[in-house]
PDB file of N, CA, C and O and ligand atoms in Angstrom:
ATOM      1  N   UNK A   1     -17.886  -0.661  41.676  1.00  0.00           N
ATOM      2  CA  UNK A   1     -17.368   0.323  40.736  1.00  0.00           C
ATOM      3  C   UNK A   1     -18.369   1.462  40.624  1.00  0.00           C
ATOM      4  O   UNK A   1     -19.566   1.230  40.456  1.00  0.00           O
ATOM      5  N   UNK A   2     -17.937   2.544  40.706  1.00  0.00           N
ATOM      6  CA  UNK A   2     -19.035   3.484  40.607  1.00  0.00           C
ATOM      7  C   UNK A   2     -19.161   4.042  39.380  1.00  0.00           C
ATOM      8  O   UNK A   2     -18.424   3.670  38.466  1.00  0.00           O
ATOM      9  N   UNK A   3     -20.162   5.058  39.187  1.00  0.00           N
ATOM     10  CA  UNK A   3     -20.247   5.265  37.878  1.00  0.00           C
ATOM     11  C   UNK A   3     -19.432   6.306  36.888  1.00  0.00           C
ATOM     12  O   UNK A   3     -19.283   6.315  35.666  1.00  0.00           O
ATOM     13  N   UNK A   4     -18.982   7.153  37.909  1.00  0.00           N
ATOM     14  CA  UNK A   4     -17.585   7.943  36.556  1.00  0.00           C
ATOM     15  C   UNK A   4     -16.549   6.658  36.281  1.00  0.00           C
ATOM     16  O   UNK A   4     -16.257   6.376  35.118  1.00  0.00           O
ATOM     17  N   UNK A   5     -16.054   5.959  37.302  1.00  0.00           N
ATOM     18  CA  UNK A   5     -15.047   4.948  37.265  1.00  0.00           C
ATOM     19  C   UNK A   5     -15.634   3.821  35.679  1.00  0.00           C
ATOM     20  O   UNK A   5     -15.077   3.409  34.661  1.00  0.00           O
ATOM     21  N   UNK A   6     -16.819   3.728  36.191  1.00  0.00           N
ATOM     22  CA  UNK A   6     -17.505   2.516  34.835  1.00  0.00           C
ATOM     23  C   UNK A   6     -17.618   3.305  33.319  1.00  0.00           C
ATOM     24  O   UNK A   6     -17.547   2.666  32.270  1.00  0.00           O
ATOM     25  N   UNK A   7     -17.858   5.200  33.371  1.00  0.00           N
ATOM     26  CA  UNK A   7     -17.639   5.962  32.222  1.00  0.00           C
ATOM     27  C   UNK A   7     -15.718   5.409  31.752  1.00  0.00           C
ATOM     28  O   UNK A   7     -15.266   4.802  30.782  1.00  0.00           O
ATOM     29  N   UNK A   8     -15.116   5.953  32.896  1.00  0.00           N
ATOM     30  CA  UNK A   8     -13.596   6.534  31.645  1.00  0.00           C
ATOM     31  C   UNK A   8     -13.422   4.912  32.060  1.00  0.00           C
ATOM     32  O   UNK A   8     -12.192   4.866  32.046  1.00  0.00           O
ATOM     33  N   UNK A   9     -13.728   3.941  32.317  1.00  0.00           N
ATOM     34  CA  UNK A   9     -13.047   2.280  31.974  1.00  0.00           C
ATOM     35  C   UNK A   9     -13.972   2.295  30.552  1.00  0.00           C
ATOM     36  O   UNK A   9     -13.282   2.802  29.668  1.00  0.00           O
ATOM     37  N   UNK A  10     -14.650   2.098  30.294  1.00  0.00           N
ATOM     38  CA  UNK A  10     -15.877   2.033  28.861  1.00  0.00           C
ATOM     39  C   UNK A  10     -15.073   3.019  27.695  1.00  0.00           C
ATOM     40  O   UNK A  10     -14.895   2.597  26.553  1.00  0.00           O
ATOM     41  N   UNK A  11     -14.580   4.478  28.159  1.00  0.00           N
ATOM     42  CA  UNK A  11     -13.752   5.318  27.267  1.00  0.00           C
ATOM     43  C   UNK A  11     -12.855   4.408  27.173  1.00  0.00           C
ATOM     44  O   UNK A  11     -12.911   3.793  26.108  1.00  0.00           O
ATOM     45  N   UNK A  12     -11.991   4.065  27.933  1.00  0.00           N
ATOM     46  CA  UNK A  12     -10.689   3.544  27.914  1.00  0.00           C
ATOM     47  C   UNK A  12     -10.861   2.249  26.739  1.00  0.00           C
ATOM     48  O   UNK A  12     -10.226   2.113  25.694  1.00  0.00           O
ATOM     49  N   UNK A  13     -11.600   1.649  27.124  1.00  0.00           N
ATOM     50  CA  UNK A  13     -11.541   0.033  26.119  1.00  0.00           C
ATOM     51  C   UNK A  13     -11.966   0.942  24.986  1.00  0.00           C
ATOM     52  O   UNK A  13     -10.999   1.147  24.254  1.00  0.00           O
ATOM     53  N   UNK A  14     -12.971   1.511  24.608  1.00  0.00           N
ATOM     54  CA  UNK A  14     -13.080   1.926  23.328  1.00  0.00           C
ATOM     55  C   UNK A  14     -12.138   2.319  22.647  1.00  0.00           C
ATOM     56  O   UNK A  14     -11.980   1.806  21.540  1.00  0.00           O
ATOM     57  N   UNK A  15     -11.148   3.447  23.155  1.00  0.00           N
ATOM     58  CA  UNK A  15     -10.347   3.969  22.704  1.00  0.00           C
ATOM     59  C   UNK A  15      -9.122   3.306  22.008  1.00  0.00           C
ATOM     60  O   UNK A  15      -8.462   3.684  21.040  1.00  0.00           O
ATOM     61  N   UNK A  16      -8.997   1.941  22.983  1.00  0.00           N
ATOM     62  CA  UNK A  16      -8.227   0.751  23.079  1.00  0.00           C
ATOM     63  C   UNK A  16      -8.455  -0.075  21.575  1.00  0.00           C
ATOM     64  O   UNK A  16      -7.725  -0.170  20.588  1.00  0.00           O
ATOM     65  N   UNK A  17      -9.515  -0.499  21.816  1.00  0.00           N
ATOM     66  CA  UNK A  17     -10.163  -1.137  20.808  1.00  0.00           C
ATOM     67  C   UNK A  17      -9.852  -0.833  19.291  1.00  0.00           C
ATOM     68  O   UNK A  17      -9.176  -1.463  18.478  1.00  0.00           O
ATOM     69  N   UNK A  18     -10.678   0.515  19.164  1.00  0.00           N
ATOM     70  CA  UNK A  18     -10.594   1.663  18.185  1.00  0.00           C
ATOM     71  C   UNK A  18      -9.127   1.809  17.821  1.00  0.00           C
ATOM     72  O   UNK A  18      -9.069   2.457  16.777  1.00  0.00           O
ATOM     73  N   UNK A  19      -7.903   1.469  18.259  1.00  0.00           N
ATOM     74  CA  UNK A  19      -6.489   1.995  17.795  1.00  0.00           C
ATOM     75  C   UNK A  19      -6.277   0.709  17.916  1.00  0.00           C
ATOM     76  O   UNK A  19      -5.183   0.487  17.397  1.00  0.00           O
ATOM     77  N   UNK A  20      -6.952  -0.718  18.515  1.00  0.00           N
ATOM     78  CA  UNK A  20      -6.090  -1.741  17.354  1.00  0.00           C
ATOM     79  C   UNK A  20      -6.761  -2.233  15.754  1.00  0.00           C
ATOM     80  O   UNK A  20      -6.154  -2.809  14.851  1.00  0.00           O
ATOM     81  N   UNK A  21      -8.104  -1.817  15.777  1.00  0.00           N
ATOM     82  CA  UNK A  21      -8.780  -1.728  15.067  1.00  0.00           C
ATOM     83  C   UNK A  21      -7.887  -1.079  13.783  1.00  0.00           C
ATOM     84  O   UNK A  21      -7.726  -1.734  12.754  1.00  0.00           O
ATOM     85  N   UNK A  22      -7.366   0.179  13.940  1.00  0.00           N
ATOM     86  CA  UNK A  22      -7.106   0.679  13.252  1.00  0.00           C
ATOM     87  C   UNK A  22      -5.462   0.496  12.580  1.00  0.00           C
ATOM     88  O   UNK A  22      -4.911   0.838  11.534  1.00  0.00           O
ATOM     89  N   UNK A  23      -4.981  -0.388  14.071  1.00  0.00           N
ATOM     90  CA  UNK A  23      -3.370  -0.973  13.401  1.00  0.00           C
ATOM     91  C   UNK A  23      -3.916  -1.938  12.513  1.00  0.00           C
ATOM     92  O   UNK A  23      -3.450  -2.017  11.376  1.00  0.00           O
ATOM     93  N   UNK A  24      -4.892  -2.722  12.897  1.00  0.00           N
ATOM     94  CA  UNK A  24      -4.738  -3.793  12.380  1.00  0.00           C
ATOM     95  C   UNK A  24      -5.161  -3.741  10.522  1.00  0.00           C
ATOM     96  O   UNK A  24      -5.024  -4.598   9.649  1.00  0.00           O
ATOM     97  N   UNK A  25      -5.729  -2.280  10.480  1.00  0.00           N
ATOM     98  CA  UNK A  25      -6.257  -2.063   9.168  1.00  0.00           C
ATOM     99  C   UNK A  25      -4.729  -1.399   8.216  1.00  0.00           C
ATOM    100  O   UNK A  25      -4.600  -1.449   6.993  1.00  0.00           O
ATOM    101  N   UNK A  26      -3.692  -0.792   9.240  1.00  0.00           N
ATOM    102  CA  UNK A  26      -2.861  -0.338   8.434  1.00  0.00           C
ATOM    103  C   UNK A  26      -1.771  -1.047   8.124  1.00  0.00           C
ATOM    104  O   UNK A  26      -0.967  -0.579   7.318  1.00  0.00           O
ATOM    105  N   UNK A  27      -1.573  -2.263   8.700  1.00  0.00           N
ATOM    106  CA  UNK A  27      -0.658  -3.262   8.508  1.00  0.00           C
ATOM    107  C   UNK A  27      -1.333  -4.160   7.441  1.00  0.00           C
ATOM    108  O   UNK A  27      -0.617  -4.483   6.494  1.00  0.00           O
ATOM    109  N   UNK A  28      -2.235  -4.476   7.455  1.00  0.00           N
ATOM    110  CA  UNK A  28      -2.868  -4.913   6.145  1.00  0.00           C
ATOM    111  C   UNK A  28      -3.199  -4.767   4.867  1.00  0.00           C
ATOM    112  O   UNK A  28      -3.295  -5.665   4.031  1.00  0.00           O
ATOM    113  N   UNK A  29      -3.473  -2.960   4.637  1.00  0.00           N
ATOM    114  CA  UNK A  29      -3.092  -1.834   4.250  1.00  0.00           C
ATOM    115  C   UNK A  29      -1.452  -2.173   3.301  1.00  0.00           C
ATOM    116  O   UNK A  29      -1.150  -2.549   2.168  1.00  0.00           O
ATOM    117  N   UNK A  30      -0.837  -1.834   4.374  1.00  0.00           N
ATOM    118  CA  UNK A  30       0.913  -2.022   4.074  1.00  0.00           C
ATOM    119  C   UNK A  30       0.918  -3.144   3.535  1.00  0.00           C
ATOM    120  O   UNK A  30       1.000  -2.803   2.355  1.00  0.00           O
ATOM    121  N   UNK A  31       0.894  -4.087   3.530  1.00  0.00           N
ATOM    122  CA  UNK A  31       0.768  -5.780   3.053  1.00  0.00           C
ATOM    123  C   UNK A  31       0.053  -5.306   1.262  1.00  0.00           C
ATOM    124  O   UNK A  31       0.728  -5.459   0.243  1.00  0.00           O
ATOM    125  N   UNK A  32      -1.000  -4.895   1.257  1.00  0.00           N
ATOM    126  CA  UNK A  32      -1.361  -5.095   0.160  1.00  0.00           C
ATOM    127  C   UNK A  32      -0.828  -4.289  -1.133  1.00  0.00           C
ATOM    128  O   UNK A  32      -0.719  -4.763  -2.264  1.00  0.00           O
ATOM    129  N   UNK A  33      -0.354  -2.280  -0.517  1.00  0.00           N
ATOM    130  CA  UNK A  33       0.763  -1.713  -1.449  1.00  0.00           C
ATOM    131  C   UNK A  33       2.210  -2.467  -1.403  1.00  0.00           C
ATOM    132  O   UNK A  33       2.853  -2.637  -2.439  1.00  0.00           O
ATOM    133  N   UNK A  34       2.535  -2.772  -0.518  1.00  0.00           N
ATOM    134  CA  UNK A  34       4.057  -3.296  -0.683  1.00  0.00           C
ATOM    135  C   UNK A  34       3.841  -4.512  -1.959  1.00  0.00           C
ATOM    136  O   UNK A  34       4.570  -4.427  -2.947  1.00  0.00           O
ATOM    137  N   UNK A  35       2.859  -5.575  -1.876  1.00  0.00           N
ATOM    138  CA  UNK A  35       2.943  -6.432  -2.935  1.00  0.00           C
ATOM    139  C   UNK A  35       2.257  -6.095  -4.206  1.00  0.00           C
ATOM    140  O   UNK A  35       2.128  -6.980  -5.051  1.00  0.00           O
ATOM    141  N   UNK A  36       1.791  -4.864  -4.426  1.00  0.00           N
ATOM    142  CA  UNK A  36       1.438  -4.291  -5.613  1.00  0.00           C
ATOM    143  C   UNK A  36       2.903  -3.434  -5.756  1.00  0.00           C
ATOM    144  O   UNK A  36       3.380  -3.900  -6.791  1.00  0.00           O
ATOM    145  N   UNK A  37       3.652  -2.632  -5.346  1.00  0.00           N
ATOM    146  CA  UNK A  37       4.729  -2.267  -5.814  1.00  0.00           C
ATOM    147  C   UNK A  37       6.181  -3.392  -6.492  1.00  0.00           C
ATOM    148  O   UNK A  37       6.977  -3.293  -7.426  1.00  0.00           O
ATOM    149  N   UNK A  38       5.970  -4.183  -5.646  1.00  0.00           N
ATOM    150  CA  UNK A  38       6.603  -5.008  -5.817  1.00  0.00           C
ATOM    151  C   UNK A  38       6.359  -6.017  -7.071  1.00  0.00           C
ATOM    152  O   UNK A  38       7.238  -6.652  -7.655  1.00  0.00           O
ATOM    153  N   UNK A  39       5.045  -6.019  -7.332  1.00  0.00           N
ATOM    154  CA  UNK A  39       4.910  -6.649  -8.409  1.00  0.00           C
ATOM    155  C   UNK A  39       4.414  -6.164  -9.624  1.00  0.00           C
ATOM    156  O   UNK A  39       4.463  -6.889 -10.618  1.00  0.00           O
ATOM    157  N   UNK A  40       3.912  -4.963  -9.684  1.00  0.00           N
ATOM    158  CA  UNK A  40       3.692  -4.278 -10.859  1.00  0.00           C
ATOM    159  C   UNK A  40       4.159  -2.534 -10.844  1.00  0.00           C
ATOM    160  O   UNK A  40       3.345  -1.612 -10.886  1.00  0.00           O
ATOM    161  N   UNK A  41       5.650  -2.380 -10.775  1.00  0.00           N
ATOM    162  CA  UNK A  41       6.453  -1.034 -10.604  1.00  0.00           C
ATOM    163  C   UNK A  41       7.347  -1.241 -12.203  1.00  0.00           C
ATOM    164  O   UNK A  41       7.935  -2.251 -12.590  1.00  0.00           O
ATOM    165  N   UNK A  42       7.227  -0.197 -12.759  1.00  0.00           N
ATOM    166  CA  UNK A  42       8.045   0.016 -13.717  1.00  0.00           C
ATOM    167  C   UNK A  42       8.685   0.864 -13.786  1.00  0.00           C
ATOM    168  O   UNK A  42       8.167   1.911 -13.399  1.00  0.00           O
ATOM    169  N   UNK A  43      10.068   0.945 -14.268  1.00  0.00           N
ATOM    170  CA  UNK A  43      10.797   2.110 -14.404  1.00  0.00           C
ATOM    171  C   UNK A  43      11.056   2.399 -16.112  1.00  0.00           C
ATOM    172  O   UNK A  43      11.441   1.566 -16.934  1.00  0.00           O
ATOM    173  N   UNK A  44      10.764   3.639 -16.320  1.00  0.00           N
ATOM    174  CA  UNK A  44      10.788   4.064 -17.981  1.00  0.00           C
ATOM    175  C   UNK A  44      12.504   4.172 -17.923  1.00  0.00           C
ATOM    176  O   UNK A  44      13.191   4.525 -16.965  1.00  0.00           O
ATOM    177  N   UNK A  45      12.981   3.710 -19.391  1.00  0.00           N
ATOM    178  CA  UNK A  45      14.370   4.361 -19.224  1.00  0.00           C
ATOM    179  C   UNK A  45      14.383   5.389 -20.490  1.00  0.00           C
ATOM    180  O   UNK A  45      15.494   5.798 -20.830  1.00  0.00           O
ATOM    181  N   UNK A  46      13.273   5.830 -21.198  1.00  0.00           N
ATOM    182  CA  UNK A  46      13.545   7.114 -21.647  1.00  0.00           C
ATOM    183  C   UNK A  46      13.324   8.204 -20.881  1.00  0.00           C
ATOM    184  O   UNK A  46      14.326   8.868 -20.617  1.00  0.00           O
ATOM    185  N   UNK A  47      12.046   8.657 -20.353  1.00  0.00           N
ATOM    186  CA  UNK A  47      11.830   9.319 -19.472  1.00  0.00           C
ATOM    187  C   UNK A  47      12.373   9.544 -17.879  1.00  0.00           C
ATOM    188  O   UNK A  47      12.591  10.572 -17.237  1.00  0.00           O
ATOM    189  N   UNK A  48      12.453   8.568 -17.648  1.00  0.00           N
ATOM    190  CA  UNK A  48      13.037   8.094 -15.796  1.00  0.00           C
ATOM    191  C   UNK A  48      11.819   8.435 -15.146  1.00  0.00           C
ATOM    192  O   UNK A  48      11.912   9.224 -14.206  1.00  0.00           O
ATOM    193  N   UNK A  49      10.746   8.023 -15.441  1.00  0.00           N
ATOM    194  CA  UNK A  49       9.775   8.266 -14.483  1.00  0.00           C
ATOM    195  C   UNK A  49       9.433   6.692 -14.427  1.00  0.00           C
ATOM    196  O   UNK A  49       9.819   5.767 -15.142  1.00  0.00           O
ATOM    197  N   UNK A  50       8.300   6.737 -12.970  1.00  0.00           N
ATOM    198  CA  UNK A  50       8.609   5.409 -11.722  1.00  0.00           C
ATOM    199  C   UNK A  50       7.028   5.344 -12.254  1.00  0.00           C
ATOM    200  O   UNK A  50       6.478   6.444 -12.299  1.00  0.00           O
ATOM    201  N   UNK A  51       6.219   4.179 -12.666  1.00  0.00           N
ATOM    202  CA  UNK A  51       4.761   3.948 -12.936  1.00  0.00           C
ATOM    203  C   UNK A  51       4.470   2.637 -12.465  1.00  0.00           C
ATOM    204  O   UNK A  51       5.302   1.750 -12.654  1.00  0.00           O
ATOM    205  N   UNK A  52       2.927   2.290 -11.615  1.00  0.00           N
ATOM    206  CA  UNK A  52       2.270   0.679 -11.857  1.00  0.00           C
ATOM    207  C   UNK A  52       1.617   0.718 -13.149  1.00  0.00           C
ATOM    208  O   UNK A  52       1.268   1.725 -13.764  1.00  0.00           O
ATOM    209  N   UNK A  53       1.496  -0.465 -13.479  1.00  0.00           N
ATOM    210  CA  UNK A  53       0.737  -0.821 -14.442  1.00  0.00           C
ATOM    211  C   UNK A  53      -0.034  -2.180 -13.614  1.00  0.00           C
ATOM    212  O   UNK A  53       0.671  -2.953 -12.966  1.00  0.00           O
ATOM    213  N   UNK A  54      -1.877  -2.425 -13.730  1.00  0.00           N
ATOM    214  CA  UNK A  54      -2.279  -3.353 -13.554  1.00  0.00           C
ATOM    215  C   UNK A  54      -1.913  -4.683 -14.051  1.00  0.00           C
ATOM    216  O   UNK A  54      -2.157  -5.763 -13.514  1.00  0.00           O
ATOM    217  N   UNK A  55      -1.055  -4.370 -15.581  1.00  0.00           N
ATOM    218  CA  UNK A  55      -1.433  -5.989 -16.216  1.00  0.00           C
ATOM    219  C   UNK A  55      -0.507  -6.612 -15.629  1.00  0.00           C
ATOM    220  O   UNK A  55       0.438  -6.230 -14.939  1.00  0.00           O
ATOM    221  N   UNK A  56      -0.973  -7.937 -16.071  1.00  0.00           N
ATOM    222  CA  UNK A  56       0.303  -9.214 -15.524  1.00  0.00           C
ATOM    223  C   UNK A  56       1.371  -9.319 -16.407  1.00  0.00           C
ATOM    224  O   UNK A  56       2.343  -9.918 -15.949  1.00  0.00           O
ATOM    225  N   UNK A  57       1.468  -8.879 -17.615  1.00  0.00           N
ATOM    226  CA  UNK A  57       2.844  -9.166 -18.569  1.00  0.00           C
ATOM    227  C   UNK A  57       4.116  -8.129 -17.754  1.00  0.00           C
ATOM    228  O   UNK A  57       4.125  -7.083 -17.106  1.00  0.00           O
ATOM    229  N   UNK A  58       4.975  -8.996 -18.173  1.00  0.00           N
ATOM    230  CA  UNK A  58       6.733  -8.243 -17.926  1.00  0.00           C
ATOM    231  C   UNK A  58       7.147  -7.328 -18.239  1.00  0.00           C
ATOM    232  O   UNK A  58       8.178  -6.802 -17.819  1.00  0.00           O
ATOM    233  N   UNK A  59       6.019  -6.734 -19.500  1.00  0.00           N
ATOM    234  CA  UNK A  59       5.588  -5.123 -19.919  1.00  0.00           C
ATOM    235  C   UNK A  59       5.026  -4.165 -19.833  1.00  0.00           C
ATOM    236  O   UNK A  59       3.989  -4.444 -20.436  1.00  0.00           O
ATOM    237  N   UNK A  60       4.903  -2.864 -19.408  1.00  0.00           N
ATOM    238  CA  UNK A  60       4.269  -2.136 -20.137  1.00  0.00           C
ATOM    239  C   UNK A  60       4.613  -0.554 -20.571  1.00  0.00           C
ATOM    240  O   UNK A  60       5.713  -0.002 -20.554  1.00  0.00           O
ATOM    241  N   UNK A  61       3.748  -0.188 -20.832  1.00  0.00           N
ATOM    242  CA  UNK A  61       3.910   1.175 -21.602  1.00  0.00           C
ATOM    243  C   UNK A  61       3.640   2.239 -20.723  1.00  0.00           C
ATOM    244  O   UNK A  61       2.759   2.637 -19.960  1.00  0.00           O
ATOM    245  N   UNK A  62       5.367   2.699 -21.371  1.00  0.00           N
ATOM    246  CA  UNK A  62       4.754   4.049 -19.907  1.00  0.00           C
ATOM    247  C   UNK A  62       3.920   5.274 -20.360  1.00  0.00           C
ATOM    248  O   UNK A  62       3.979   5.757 -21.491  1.00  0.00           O
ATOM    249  N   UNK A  63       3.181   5.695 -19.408  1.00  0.00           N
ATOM    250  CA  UNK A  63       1.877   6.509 -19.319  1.00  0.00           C
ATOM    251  C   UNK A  63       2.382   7.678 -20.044  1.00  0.00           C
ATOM    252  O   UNK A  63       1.729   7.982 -21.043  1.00  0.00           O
ATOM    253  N   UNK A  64       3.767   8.661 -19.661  1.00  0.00           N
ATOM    254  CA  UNK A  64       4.057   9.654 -20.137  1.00  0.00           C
ATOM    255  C   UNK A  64       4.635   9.954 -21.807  1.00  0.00           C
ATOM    256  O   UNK A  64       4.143  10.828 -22.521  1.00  0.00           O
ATOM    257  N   UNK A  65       5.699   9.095 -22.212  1.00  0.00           N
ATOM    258  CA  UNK A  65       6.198   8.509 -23.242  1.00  0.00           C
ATOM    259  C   UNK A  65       5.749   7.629 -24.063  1.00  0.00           C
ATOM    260  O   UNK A  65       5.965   7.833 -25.258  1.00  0.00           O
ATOM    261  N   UNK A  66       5.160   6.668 -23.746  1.00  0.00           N
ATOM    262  CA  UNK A  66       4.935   5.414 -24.408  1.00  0.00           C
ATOM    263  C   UNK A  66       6.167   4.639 -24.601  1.00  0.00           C
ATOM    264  O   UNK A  66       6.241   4.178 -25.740  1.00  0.00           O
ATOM    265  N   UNK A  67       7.209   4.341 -23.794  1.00  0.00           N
ATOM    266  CA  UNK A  67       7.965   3.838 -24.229  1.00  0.00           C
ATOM    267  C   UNK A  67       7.998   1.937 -23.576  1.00  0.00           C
ATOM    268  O   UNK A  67       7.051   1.977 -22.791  1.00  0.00           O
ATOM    269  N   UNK A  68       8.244   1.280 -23.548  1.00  0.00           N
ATOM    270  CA  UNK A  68       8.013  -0.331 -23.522  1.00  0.00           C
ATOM    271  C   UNK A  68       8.917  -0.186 -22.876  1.00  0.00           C
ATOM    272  O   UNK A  68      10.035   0.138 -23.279  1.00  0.00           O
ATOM    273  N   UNK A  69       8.473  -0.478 -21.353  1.00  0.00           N
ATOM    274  CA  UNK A  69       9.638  -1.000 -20.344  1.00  0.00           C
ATOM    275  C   UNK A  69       9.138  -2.323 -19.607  1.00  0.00           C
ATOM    276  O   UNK A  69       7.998  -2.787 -19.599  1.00  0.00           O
ATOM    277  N   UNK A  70      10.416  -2.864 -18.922  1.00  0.00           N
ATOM    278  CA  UNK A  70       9.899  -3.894 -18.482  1.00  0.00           C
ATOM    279  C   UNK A  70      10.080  -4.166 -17.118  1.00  0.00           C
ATOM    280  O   UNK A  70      11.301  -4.202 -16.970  1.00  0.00           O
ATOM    281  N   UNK A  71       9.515  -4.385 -16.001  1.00  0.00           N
ATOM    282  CA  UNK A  71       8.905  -4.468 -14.931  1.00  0.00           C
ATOM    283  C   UNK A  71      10.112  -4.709 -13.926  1.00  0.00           C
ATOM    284  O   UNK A  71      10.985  -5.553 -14.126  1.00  0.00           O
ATOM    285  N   UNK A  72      10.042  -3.636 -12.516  1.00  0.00           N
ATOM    286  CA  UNK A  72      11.326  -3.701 -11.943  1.00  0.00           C
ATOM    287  C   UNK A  72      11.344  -4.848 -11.132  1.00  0.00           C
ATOM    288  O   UNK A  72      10.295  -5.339 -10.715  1.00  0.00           O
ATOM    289  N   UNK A  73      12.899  -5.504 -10.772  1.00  0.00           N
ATOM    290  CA  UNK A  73      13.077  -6.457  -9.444  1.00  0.00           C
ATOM    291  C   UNK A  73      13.733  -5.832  -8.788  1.00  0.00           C
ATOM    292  O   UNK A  73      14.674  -5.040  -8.751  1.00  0.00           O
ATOM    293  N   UNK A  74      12.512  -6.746  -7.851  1.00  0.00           N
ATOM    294  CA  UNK A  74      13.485  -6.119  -5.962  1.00  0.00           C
ATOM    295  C   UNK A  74      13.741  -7.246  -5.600  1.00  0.00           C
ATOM    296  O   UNK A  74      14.321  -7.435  -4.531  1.00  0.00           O
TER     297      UNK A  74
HETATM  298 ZN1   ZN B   1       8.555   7.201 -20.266  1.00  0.00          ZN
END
């Protein structure tokens, strides 16, 4: 193997590497918002605005209103 051939094979795996590297961070990524939406999404029904809330109760208070809604299912 000579040596430009041993440069762009060395580019090549890096490059390789580097973009599963980086799927593998955005599918994991995706995994961790999808089950935070899914489990802490509220919908206000005075306002109609879409909020998370961290806590674990079936409640909370929305940010804009204050009004007590309770936690959407999907
Ligand atoms: Zn509201």
């Amino acid at each position: 193997m000579t040596l430009p051939a041993f440069f762009a094979f060395a580019i090549t795996a890096a490059l390789v590497a580097a973009g599963a590297g980086a799927w593998i961070h955005t599918i994991g990524r995706k995994h961790i918002r999808e089950h935070l939406a899914k489990s802490s999404t509220f919908h206000c029904l005075r306002c109609d605005s879409v909020y998370t809330s961290s806590e674990s109760d079936l409640t909370a208070v929305c940010p804009k209103c204050g009004y007590k809604n309770t936690k959407l299912k999907f």
